[in-house]
Amino acid sequence: MTLPAASQPADAYAQLKSEFGSMTAASFQGRMAEYVASGTPIVAGTDDFFPELFTAMEVPFYFVVRQGLELAFHVGKGPEAVDGYNELGGSSSLCSLQKAAAYLLMKGRLPKPSAIVMTSTSCDGQTAVNEMMANYAPWSDVPKMSFDASFEKDEASMEYLGKQWMRFIPLVEKATGRKFDLDRLKEVCEESNRQTRLLFDFQELRRAVPSPVRAEWGFLAYMAARWSGCGRPLATAWLQRLFDTTERRVRDGKGIDGVEEKIRYAWFDILPCWSDQLFPRLERELGAVNLMDLYGYSAPWPVIDTSTLETIFTSFAKRFLIGNPMTRQIFALSTVYGGDAVHIAKNFKCDAILMPSHVGHKDGAASHRVVHDLFREIGVPFLVVGCDVFDERYMTSDVVFNKIEAFFDTSGLRR
Amino acid sequence: MNVLDAYLERVYALVEEMRERAALVRVYQAPGIPGTGDLPGASDALARLTEGLPIRVGPGASPGLILRSDTFLELGSPEAGSCSLLLATDTTRLVHDGRVTLVGPEVGESAGGSLPFGQVLMLRGAGLGEKDLDELQRLLVVAGQIEGYMVRSAPGNVWSRVSQEAAAKGFSFATLGRALRALVMSGSPAVEAVEVLFVTSGKADLVPLEAAAQQVRKIAREGTRERWKVKGYDIDCANDCSACGDKPVCDDIRSVLKERQHIDESPGGTHAT
């Protein structure tokens, strides 16, 4: 559908947002309560390792940490879950999102799955939640498989992980009663390939000066392709419309509505749950536009090779280890993290890089000195904030704003 | 003898193998431009090194984004295949400064197409070696520095676009090779010579290059680790349990949890109630 140029942006994006809401509501995650009520077998995982498999088998799947978002932070109950976790005596250094997930687990608020898949990841908090899930007494009868991801990123390492993951298929079949069909998985993977291509094409449009859309669209696009609509044609069509609408905006030289872009920066971590308290204010008061966040950008997603079951699972391993932004950057040498940051700074013409240094991201925090040195080499100002991107009580959005404002002032970027 | 010299020789051997298989091999030579040591500044060096090119090279040369509809040719997409390799040495005989070798079709012969793309940059300079690869790689973040050329990808491969406008101006692989040479030589005074190989002939021709690239990445990683260690940083983290001093603690916790689970699941245990 071609919209008249004058009415295009606001109308088109409002429509896209509304459709995204409907897509999420119809997704496995959105229908979780319905599955629990009907006794439909569910699989739980500790990351989005291979959502294509669950789409192909029509097996409802949830990603444990995302439950912390959906059942706690997104419904205003994050602080309650974090405090509840602290009262249980858990480690204070855990990421708040993981605290919420752990609390929901221990309080019996996570849907009991029929099978659990776990894999070592970049997130130490996730590893702690893995252990809790594996040893949670009410789930002791749930079959679980835990896999080992290699720190190396060569072909042999990808095959090593892919071969392990393939062993999960018979377990899912047995635990859920659903039959695995390789041809159906291939179809879903082809659709997923189209989605990740569109996802990357869309993210790159934000290189344009001025930036055509807010950074939140990057995260929504990621969610559509990887979480809500992975392998489903409806999500592909949505991503295509998002791309087309945004490309027209770039061609017309239009920036974010109502914002005069003066400073371009990247928020090099997960977008905060309190984004709406911070980013619009930075735009409005300083003309500072966020171009990028951890999930709003990634390296090009490896294409799933659908030749055989083995190549499909090796491709899943590649996607997890070098596509998934967090694993790619943190489950690697510090210079990979820094190298990606440098690429983003240069390719997106960033005037500055903000490292939120989320309290839970200890591996990332350990790399800050290296990244700081790299940015000094390329002459891009760099600020470490030190906030909690989930629990605003740790550092309020006002304090974060003040830090950023002072940083822009002292760096001579405010104009 | 530099540890990367064997890979430089391997690259030359691969080109000969491709030539013997009747692949179309073209060799371009940049005009005789001496090293940049006698030039007063990087921008002057860049101007000299890019003299006569049909497009601009340097900061601000391009807005940095080429839309799909403005694209003349796409190179190295995930579907078509891509491989990128950077080699550095101080062995004089191994790098022929200014030489650009192309195996496969030229830009002008591929309108509207998508080609596989192999890019090998071979650099020479006093003392250069594997420890320098990471730093030199950053000079290859083209961003908006080559008019009509956009590199889309993150480190590790090259997925790029050539614009219709640049193609109309005569942008070729000889142009790209010279532009990359200019960016590297003006960005690092340590680099005295640059030779470039591009492969667009087919995905199969990238396979042996990728095998070499994987080995070089491992060597480069060790070099990078050593280089940062000199600066006082340990850039690796020991994710391997066997290397962790706390392993006995984790082992104890695991055995306690296992015992606990056993108790919970036994008749009269927590779980049974």
XYZ file of C-alpha atoms in Angstrom:
688
model
C 0.000 0.000 0.000
C 1.415 3.429 -0.938
C 0.478 6.225 1.374
C 0.370 9.856 0.312
C 3.733 11.404 1.193
C 2.341 14.150 3.406
C 0.362 11.880 5.705
C 2.788 8.991 5.568
C 4.998 9.089 8.678
C 2.699 9.569 11.643
C -0.118 7.476 10.218
C 2.126 4.701 8.982
C 4.089 4.355 12.216
C 0.965 4.473 14.380
C -0.447 1.687 12.246
C 2.794 -0.297 12.504
C 2.821 0.071 16.267
C -0.752 -1.085 16.520
C -0.002 -4.096 14.327
C 3.055 -4.894 16.420
C 0.810 -4.978 19.498
C -1.579 -7.392 17.785
C 1.309 -9.561 16.588
C 2.734 -9.765 20.117
C -0.664 -10.585 21.581
C -1.029 -13.463 19.116
C 2.508 -14.771 19.742
C 3.463 -17.654 22.034
C 4.430 -15.117 24.672
C 1.146 -13.212 24.365
C -0.930 -16.385 24.678
C 0.999 -17.948 27.554
C -1.853 -17.637 30.066
C -4.157 -19.355 27.595
C -1.701 -22.257 27.174
C -1.359 -22.647 30.930
C -5.153 -22.688 31.351
C -5.623 -25.268 28.624
C -2.718 -27.442 29.739
C -0.916 -27.041 26.413
C 2.690 -28.295 26.698
C 5.181 -25.442 26.818
C 8.968 -25.389 26.399
C 11.149 -22.987 28.372
C 14.590 -21.826 27.343
C 17.225 -19.567 28.781
C 17.744 -17.590 25.586
C 16.275 -17.345 22.089
C 18.528 -20.089 20.722
C 16.367 -21.412 17.861
C 12.866 -19.892 17.858
C 12.425 -21.333 14.340
C 12.155 -24.857 15.775
C 9.267 -23.925 18.049
C 7.443 -22.048 15.293
C 7.838 -25.079 13.017
C 6.559 -27.480 15.662
C 3.895 -25.029 16.929
C 5.184 -25.641 20.425
C 4.676 -22.639 22.713
C 8.046 -21.443 23.924
C 9.110 -18.879 26.437
C 12.450 -17.330 27.121
C 12.756 -17.193 30.915
C 14.368 -13.792 31.163
C 11.729 -12.292 28.934
C 9.198 -13.414 31.530
C 10.965 -11.027 33.891
C 10.131 -8.263 31.429
C 6.581 -9.282 30.594
C 5.430 -10.346 34.058
C 7.357 -7.790 36.101
C 8.989 -4.723 34.513
C 6.491 -4.171 31.698
C 3.569 -4.242 34.113
C 5.114 -1.991 36.759
C 6.030 -4.818 39.109
C 9.780 -4.848 38.491
C 10.741 -3.232 41.823
C 8.483 -5.640 43.693
C 10.148 -8.612 42.002
C 13.656 -7.250 42.629
C 12.895 -6.597 46.305
C 11.270 -10.011 46.586
C 14.394 -11.606 45.170
C 16.598 -9.689 47.611
C 14.455 -10.907 50.494
C 15.056 -14.463 49.328
C 18.753 -13.793 49.955
C 20.040 -13.949 46.388
C 23.258 -12.361 45.186
C 22.991 -8.574 45.054
C 25.240 -8.354 41.986
C 22.786 -10.179 39.725
C 21.158 -8.274 36.869
C 17.755 -6.902 37.937
C 16.050 -8.662 35.064
C 17.512 -11.961 36.181
C 16.510 -11.138 39.755
C 12.942 -10.693 38.556
C 13.050 -13.957 36.583
C 14.525 -15.806 39.566
C 11.879 -14.353 41.869
C 9.067 -15.363 39.521
C 10.518 -18.862 39.380
C 10.879 -19.254 43.135
C 7.378 -17.905 43.714
C 5.898 -20.393 41.252
C 4.775 -17.675 38.844
C 6.536 -19.017 35.770
C 4.468 -21.419 33.695
C 5.657 -24.940 34.412
C 7.232 -26.189 31.188
C 7.202 -29.684 29.720
C 10.862 -29.402 28.727
C 13.731 -26.987 29.357
C 16.655 -26.102 27.098
C 19.682 -24.333 28.505
C 23.009 -23.280 26.986
C 26.005 -21.445 28.366
C 25.822 -17.785 27.388
C 27.515 -14.460 27.871
C 25.213 -13.603 30.777
C 26.488 -14.772 34.160
C 23.096 -13.977 35.710
C 21.451 -16.264 33.207
C 23.795 -19.049 34.204
C 22.685 -18.540 37.797
C 19.027 -18.765 36.745
C 19.877 -21.929 34.766
C 21.146 -23.497 37.968
C 18.035 -22.411 39.860
C 15.757 -23.866 37.197
C 17.723 -27.086 37.102
C 17.364 -27.480 40.843
C 13.903 -26.053 41.426
C 12.126 -28.848 43.262
C 8.605 -28.395 41.768
C 10.180 -28.777 38.334
C 12.336 -31.758 39.177
C 10.197 -33.983 36.944
C 10.683 -31.665 33.927
C 13.206 -33.063 31.430
C 16.058 -30.634 30.889
C 19.009 -30.462 28.564
C 21.961 -28.197 29.131
C 24.425 -27.519 26.336
C 27.892 -26.106 26.058
C 28.618 -23.213 23.703
C 32.231 -22.727 22.700
C 33.997 -19.441 23.306
C 35.651 -19.940 19.921
C 33.782 -18.764 16.817
C 35.224 -21.034 14.148
C 33.282 -23.490 12.005
C 34.119 -26.453 14.242
C 32.712 -24.609 17.260
C 29.482 -23.887 15.408
C 29.097 -27.542 14.404
C 29.899 -28.584 17.976
C 27.012 -26.550 19.379
C 24.624 -27.330 16.507
C 25.096 -31.075 16.936
C 24.379 -30.830 20.647
C 21.210 -28.813 20.071
C 19.860 -31.374 17.586
C 19.583 -33.783 20.503
C 16.829 -31.588 21.906
C 14.363 -32.475 19.097
C 13.435 -35.986 20.300
C 13.062 -34.618 23.804
C 10.626 -31.933 22.623
C 8.661 -34.523 20.637
C 8.400 -36.809 23.653
C 7.633 -34.056 26.152
C 5.003 -32.253 24.054
C 3.573 -34.963 21.804
C 4.219 -32.737 18.770
C 5.835 -34.269 15.695
C 8.948 -32.776 14.144
C 8.774 -32.197 10.372
C 12.043 -31.237 8.640
C 10.300 -29.773 5.577
C 8.245 -27.484 7.793
C 11.379 -26.393 9.652
C 13.031 -25.570 6.316
C 10.033 -23.399 5.341
C 10.179 -21.542 8.645
C 13.947 -21.057 8.301
C 13.555 -19.591 4.808
C 10.994 -17.153 6.222
C 13.353 -16.352 9.082
C 16.127 -15.635 6.558
C 13.867 -13.109 4.827
C 13.111 -11.526 8.200
C 16.697 -11.146 9.371
C 17.634 -9.662 5.993
C 14.850 -7.099 6.360
C 15.833 -6.511 9.971
C 19.392 -5.647 8.978
C 18.251 -3.563 5.990
C 15.995 -1.569 8.303
C 18.628 -1.068 11.007
C 21.028 0.320 8.425
C 18.593 3.019 7.357
C 19.349 4.677 10.662
C 22.771 5.618 9.319
C 20.994 8.429 7.504
C 21.464 12.006 8.705
C 19.047 12.981 10.173
C 18.018 9.666 11.689
C 14.581 8.801 10.270
C 13.143 7.054 13.349
C 13.591 6.672 17.087
C 15.864 3.889 18.381
C 12.888 2.059 19.896
C 11.935 0.951 16.376
C 15.176 -0.977 16.199
C 14.193 -2.979 19.243
C 10.637 -3.514 17.981
C 12.021 -4.798 14.681
C 14.305 -7.176 16.573
C 11.373 -8.430 18.670
C 9.245 -8.969 15.573
C 11.940 -10.986 13.794
C 13.290 -12.976 16.719
C 10.652 -13.105 19.448
C 7.077 -12.401 18.421
C 6.913 -13.472 14.805
C 9.997 -15.540 14.012
C 9.405 -17.505 10.819
C 5.845 -16.219 10.388
C 4.873 -14.438 7.153
C 2.814 -11.864 9.065
C 5.947 -10.574 10.786
C 7.852 -10.578 7.489
C 5.170 -8.384 5.932
C 5.320 -6.084 8.952
C 9.104 -5.772 8.677
C 8.791 -5.059 4.959
C 6.309 -2.244 5.630
C 8.538 -0.845 8.362
C 11.477 -0.896 5.950
C 9.514 0.660 3.071
C 8.038 3.420 5.228
C 11.416 4.267 6.723
C 13.230 4.142 3.389
C 10.770 6.717 2.014
C 11.530 8.892 5.004
C 15.269 8.646 4.357
C 14.753 9.484 0.695
C 12.737 12.543 1.723
C 15.494 13.583 4.162
C 13.116 13.517 7.125
C 14.288 13.104 10.703
C 12.284 12.244 13.798
C 9.094 14.317 13.819
C 9.463 17.481 15.894
C 13.168 16.961 16.641
C 15.997 19.099 15.365
C 18.892 16.655 15.323
C 22.025 18.262 16.785
C 23.875 15.438 18.518
C 23.998 11.817 17.333
C 24.899 9.208 19.913
C 24.629 5.475 20.495
C 23.357 3.952 23.746
C 25.610 0.920 23.715
C 23.512 -1.467 25.819
C 19.903 -2.592 26.227
C 17.290 0.176 25.978
C 16.102 0.983 29.511
C 12.618 0.043 30.702
C 12.407 3.744 31.591
C 13.375 4.925 28.071
C 10.326 7.155 27.802
C 11.641 9.197 30.769
C 15.007 9.806 29.129
C 15.237 9.731 25.342
C 12.368 12.101 24.422
C 13.774 14.601 26.927
C 17.255 14.358 25.400
C 15.705 14.936 21.971
C 13.545 17.826 23.103
C 16.015 19.711 25.293
C 19.349 18.941 23.609
C 18.465 17.789 20.097
C 20.312 14.580 21.013
C 19.170 11.538 19.076
C 19.862 7.956 20.059
C 20.789 5.943 16.980
C 21.529 2.586 18.379
C 21.198 0.157 21.258
C 22.342 -3.377 21.890
C 19.322 -5.138 20.399
C 18.500 -2.392 17.937
C 21.540 -3.335 15.937
C 23.555 -6.405 15.251
C 26.001 -7.730 12.785
C 24.339 -9.190 9.690
C 22.545 -12.348 10.783
C 24.112 -15.502 9.369
C 21.843 -17.059 6.759
C 20.314 -20.377 7.798
C 21.591 -23.012 5.391
C 18.523 -25.211 4.889
C 20.313 -28.019 3.022
C 20.123 -30.553 5.867
C 19.124 -30.774 9.497
C 22.822 -30.532 10.427
C 23.409 -27.362 8.396
C 20.272 -25.809 9.869
C 21.454 -26.402 13.423
C 25.000 -25.268 12.636
C 23.402 -22.071 11.294
C 21.386 -21.715 14.504
C 24.659 -21.926 16.408
C 26.143 -19.198 14.188
C 23.129 -17.013 14.785
C 23.419 -17.477 18.518
C 27.176 -16.946 18.724
C 27.794 -14.241 16.120
C 24.312 -12.893 15.310
C 22.690 -12.440 18.714
C 24.199 -9.105 19.757
C 24.888 -9.859 23.390
C 26.518 -13.231 22.815
C 28.458 -11.903 19.857
C 29.960 -9.011 21.777
C 30.363 -10.334 25.289
C 31.077 -14.024 24.708
C 34.281 -12.961 22.958
C 37.445 -10.937 23.379
C 36.974 -7.408 24.701
C 38.242 -6.129 21.369
C 35.193 -7.636 19.601
C 32.951 -5.580 21.888
C 35.125 -2.542 21.273
C 35.403 -3.249 17.546
C 31.617 -3.338 17.152
C 31.336 -0.084 19.091
C 33.905 1.550 16.795
C 32.023 0.305 13.723
C 28.775 1.743 15.023
C 30.387 5.050 15.919
C 31.928 5.426 12.464
C 29.160 3.975 10.306
C 26.356 5.796 12.097
C 28.293 9.049 12.318
C 27.997 9.182 16.089
C 29.214 12.305 17.854
C 29.449 10.358 21.104
C 29.027 6.923 22.616
C 27.162 6.383 25.865
C 27.997 3.212 27.731
C 25.101 2.735 30.163
C 27.224 0.127 31.972
C 24.138 -1.628 33.242
C 24.845 -2.969 36.732
C 24.274 -6.560 35.640
C 26.612 -6.415 32.675
C 29.838 -7.176 34.451
C 31.613 -8.619 31.412
C 30.842 -5.483 29.430
C 31.973 -3.309 32.333
C 35.289 -5.155 32.363
C 35.825 -4.022 28.765
C 35.235 -0.311 29.329
C 38.897 0.629 29.614
C 39.644 -1.123 26.354
C 36.709 0.570 24.631
C 37.714 3.893 26.165
C 41.200 3.564 24.645
C 39.762 2.620 21.247
C 37.491 5.664 21.258
C 40.334 7.916 22.262
C 42.190 6.616 19.183
C 39.307 7.516 16.871
C 38.491 10.750 18.675
C 34.889 10.053 19.672
C 33.828 11.176 23.201
C 32.768 8.333 25.453
C 30.763 8.314 28.703
C 30.261 5.484 31.180
C 26.920 6.081 32.943
C 26.629 3.230 35.461
C 22.856 2.805 35.689
C 20.425 -0.108 35.943
C 18.536 -0.353 32.665
C 15.682 -2.245 34.318
C 15.307 -0.869 37.832
C 15.274 2.924 37.713
C 15.583 3.187 41.496
C 19.316 2.439 41.192
C 19.875 5.686 39.260
C 16.907 7.804 38.250
C 16.385 8.930 34.684
C 16.822 12.535 35.883
C 20.293 11.758 37.212
C 21.156 9.939 33.983
C 19.934 12.953 31.998
C 22.067 15.307 34.082
C 25.164 13.167 33.585
C 24.619 13.054 29.833
C 23.904 16.763 29.612
C 27.101 17.587 31.532
C 29.057 15.184 29.322
C 27.767 16.802 26.128
C 28.638 20.220 27.574
C 32.172 19.291 28.587
C 32.777 17.494 25.300
C 31.780 20.612 23.386
C 28.968 18.791 21.626
C 26.105 20.964 22.819
C 25.208 23.542 20.227
C 60.362 -14.580 8.738
C 56.940 -13.291 9.745
C 54.352 -15.841 10.871
C 51.895 -14.388 8.312
C 54.286 -14.806 5.374
C 53.062 -18.351 4.796
C 49.540 -16.982 4.326
C 50.736 -14.326 1.878
C 52.386 -17.063 -0.143
C 49.205 -19.124 0.126
C 47.196 -16.209 -1.293
C 49.522 -15.898 -4.289
C 49.304 -19.649 -4.831
C 45.501 -19.494 -4.733
C 45.474 -16.781 -7.393
C 47.668 -18.984 -9.607
C 45.322 -21.939 -9.022
C 42.343 -19.804 -10.041
C 44.212 -18.584 -13.119
C 44.988 -22.189 -14.096
C 41.305 -23.020 -13.749
C 40.736 -20.407 -16.459
C 39.238 -17.832 -14.165
C 39.393 -14.304 -15.527
C 42.272 -12.600 -13.697
C 43.016 -8.914 -14.202
C 45.932 -7.050 -12.704
C 45.940 -3.289 -12.254
C 48.844 -1.186 -11.094
C 48.379 2.076 -9.256
C 50.429 4.915 -10.752
C 53.956 5.032 -9.357
C 53.419 6.750 -6.051
C 56.168 6.512 -3.493
C 55.553 5.958 0.199
C 54.043 8.767 2.192
C 57.045 9.395 4.424
C 58.051 12.545 2.550
C 54.598 14.091 2.732
C 53.794 16.643 5.421
C 50.396 15.365 6.618
C 47.816 12.630 6.319
C 45.391 14.727 4.270
C 48.129 15.630 1.768
C 49.099 12.005 1.563
C 45.469 11.088 0.924
C 45.198 13.700 -1.832
C 48.351 12.395 -3.533
C 47.348 8.762 -3.241
C 43.896 9.339 -4.700
C 44.951 11.634 -7.540
C 43.080 10.814 -10.740
C 40.404 8.621 -9.129
C 36.867 9.158 -10.475
C 35.434 9.488 -6.962
C 36.354 11.337 -3.776
C 38.089 9.555 -0.875
C 38.416 10.738 2.720
C 36.253 12.016 5.564
C 32.894 13.301 4.336
C 33.305 11.862 0.837
C 29.976 10.050 1.118
C 26.808 10.383 3.208
C 27.480 6.796 4.249
C 24.183 5.262 3.171
C 23.344 3.866 -0.247
C 19.726 2.807 -0.578
C 18.849 -0.446 -2.315
C 17.174 1.407 -5.150
C 20.324 3.479 -5.733
C 22.547 0.409 -5.796
C 24.371 -0.625 -8.964
C 26.048 -3.688 -7.489
C 25.998 -5.512 -4.165
C 29.073 -7.416 -3.026
C 29.452 -10.152 -0.422
C 25.888 -10.465 0.867
C 25.290 -13.393 3.248
C 23.567 -15.222 0.404
C 26.327 -14.567 -2.153
C 29.219 -15.197 0.245
C 31.954 -13.019 1.639
C 35.458 -13.338 2.951
C 37.855 -10.708 4.214
C 41.490 -11.179 5.027
C 44.107 -8.715 6.240
C 47.789 -9.652 6.238
C 50.789 -7.646 7.384
C 54.474 -8.346 7.034
C 57.886 -6.739 6.964
C 59.174 -9.050 4.218
C 59.831 -6.862 1.182
C 59.525 -9.457 -1.577
C 55.985 -10.429 -0.580
C 53.949 -7.275 -1.143
C 53.853 -5.519 -4.528
C 52.877 -1.973 -3.737
C 49.953 -0.599 -5.728
C 49.053 -3.883 -7.384
C 45.324 -4.685 -7.473
C 44.369 -8.163 -8.682
C 40.798 -8.986 -9.607
C 39.592 -12.552 -10.100
C 36.139 -12.479 -11.657
C 33.798 -9.874 -13.127
C 34.373 -6.114 -12.900
C 31.888 -3.610 -11.467
C 30.851 -2.357 -14.909
C 30.077 -5.895 -16.049
C 27.638 -6.594 -13.215
C 24.829 -4.031 -13.335
C 22.049 -4.730 -10.829
C 23.835 -7.828 -9.658
C 24.982 -9.401 -6.437
C 28.434 -10.959 -6.463
C 30.376 -13.025 -3.958
C 33.210 -10.979 -2.574
C 36.643 -11.828 -1.306
C 38.883 -8.986 -0.187
C 42.512 -9.529 0.762
C 44.670 -6.614 1.831
C 48.388 -7.301 2.041
C 50.390 -4.667 3.885
C 54.108 -4.193 4.315
C 56.034 -2.010 6.712
C 59.021 -2.152 9.022
C 58.164 -4.322 12.010
C 54.600 -5.038 10.893
C 53.142 -8.391 11.858
C 50.262 -10.212 13.488
C 50.303 -7.952 16.548
C 49.234 -5.019 14.362
C 46.283 -6.593 12.545
C 43.598 -5.473 14.964
C 44.700 -1.844 14.845
C 45.155 -1.878 11.060
C 41.708 -3.437 10.665
C 40.165 -0.312 12.158
C 41.614 1.747 9.305
C 39.456 -0.362 7.020
C 36.192 0.794 8.593
C 35.318 2.690 5.445
C 32.139 4.366 6.798
C 31.573 7.471 4.664
C 35.110 7.783 3.303
C 34.691 6.429 -0.234
C 32.196 8.207 -2.464
C 29.605 5.819 -3.868
C 30.745 2.869 -1.779
C 29.116 1.642 1.430
C 30.317 -1.228 3.582
C 27.354 -2.670 5.392
C 28.842 -5.248 7.644
C 30.537 -5.474 10.996
C 34.102 -6.803 11.323
C 34.886 -10.223 9.872
C 33.520 -9.917 6.362
C 32.723 -7.284 3.769
C 29.178 -6.805 2.510
C 29.052 -3.667 0.439
C 27.212 -1.642 -2.192
C 28.413 0.384 -5.157
C 26.050 3.199 -6.093
C 24.689 3.770 -9.587
C 26.192 7.233 -9.576
C 29.673 5.924 -8.757
C 29.397 3.205 -11.394
C 28.473 5.857 -13.953
C 31.618 7.773 -12.986
C 33.727 4.694 -13.715
C 34.095 3.144 -10.251
C 35.969 -0.154 -10.660
C 37.872 -2.583 -8.463
C 41.019 -0.721 -9.429
C 39.358 2.382 -7.938
C 38.356 0.539 -4.790
C 41.803 -0.990 -4.376
C 43.487 2.388 -4.702
C 40.984 4.003 -2.326
C 41.607 1.358 0.343
C 45.369 1.677 -0.159
C 45.091 5.419 0.276
C 43.045 5.145 3.473
C 45.454 2.645 5.008
C 48.656 4.452 4.006
C 47.401 7.867 5.060
C 46.057 6.412 8.320
C 49.210 4.632 9.386
C 52.716 5.868 8.677
C 54.002 2.384 9.466
C 52.494 1.015 6.247
C 54.887 1.380 3.323
C 53.199 -0.791 0.705
C 49.714 -2.132 0.026
C 48.623 -4.824 -2.392
C 44.981 -5.811 -2.845
C 43.230 -8.923 -4.145
C 39.516 -9.015 -4.940
C 37.662 -12.233 -5.792
C 34.214 -12.004 -7.382
C 34.344 -15.168 -9.482
C 32.265 -17.497 -7.319
C 31.454 -18.671 -3.830
C 33.642 -21.760 -4.292
C 36.703 -19.560 -4.823
C 36.129 -18.012 -1.403
C 36.333 -21.346 0.416
C 40.158 -21.679 0.468
C 40.454 -17.978 1.280
C 38.075 -18.398 4.206
C 40.094 -21.371 5.459
C 43.194 -19.152 5.485
C 41.215 -16.291 7.038
C 40.082 -18.483 9.934
C 43.683 -19.380 10.743
C 44.793 -15.781 10.446
C 42.006 -14.669 12.786
C 43.332 -17.082 15.417
C 46.873 -15.788 14.960
C 45.597 -12.208 15.044
C 43.748 -12.882 18.264
C 46.940 -13.994 19.953
C 48.705 -10.934 18.537
C 45.955 -8.650 19.822
C 46.019 -10.266 23.237
C 49.795 -9.733 23.454
C 49.565 -6.147 22.218
C 47.011 -5.202 24.857
C 48.948 -7.052 27.530
C 51.865 -4.687 26.884
C 49.442 -1.807 27.552
C 48.462 -3.447 30.830
C 45.127 -4.970 29.809
C 43.983 -8.559 29.844
C 41.337 -8.550 27.114
C 40.325 -12.192 27.403
C 38.222 -13.789 30.053
C 38.788 -17.362 31.042
C 35.367 -18.877 30.448
C 36.905 -22.294 30.682
C 36.122 -23.837 34.091
C 39.453 -25.621 34.180
C 41.246 -22.267 34.103
C 39.224 -20.775 36.948
C 40.610 -20.598 40.460
C 37.109 -20.949 41.907
C 36.451 -24.306 40.262
C 36.680 -26.263 43.564
C 33.994 -23.973 45.046
C 31.652 -24.540 42.094
C 32.309 -28.279 42.242
C 31.359 -28.296 45.934
C 28.157 -26.356 45.262
C 27.202 -28.729 42.457
C 27.718 -31.788 44.626
C 25.680 -30.227 47.469
C 22.869 -29.345 45.013
C 22.944 -32.846 43.587
C 22.719 -34.328 47.068
C 19.919 -31.891 47.926
C 17.984 -32.892 44.826
C 18.449 -36.527 45.727
C 17.025 -35.855 49.211
C 14.121 -33.814 47.778
C 13.154 -36.581 45.421
C 13.472 -39.408 47.927
C 10.391 -40.683 49.840
C 9.734 -38.185 52.604
C 11.872 -35.541 50.881
C 10.716 -31.958 50.279
C 9.529 -32.693 46.778
C 7.592 -35.804 47.884
C 5.543 -33.753 50.292
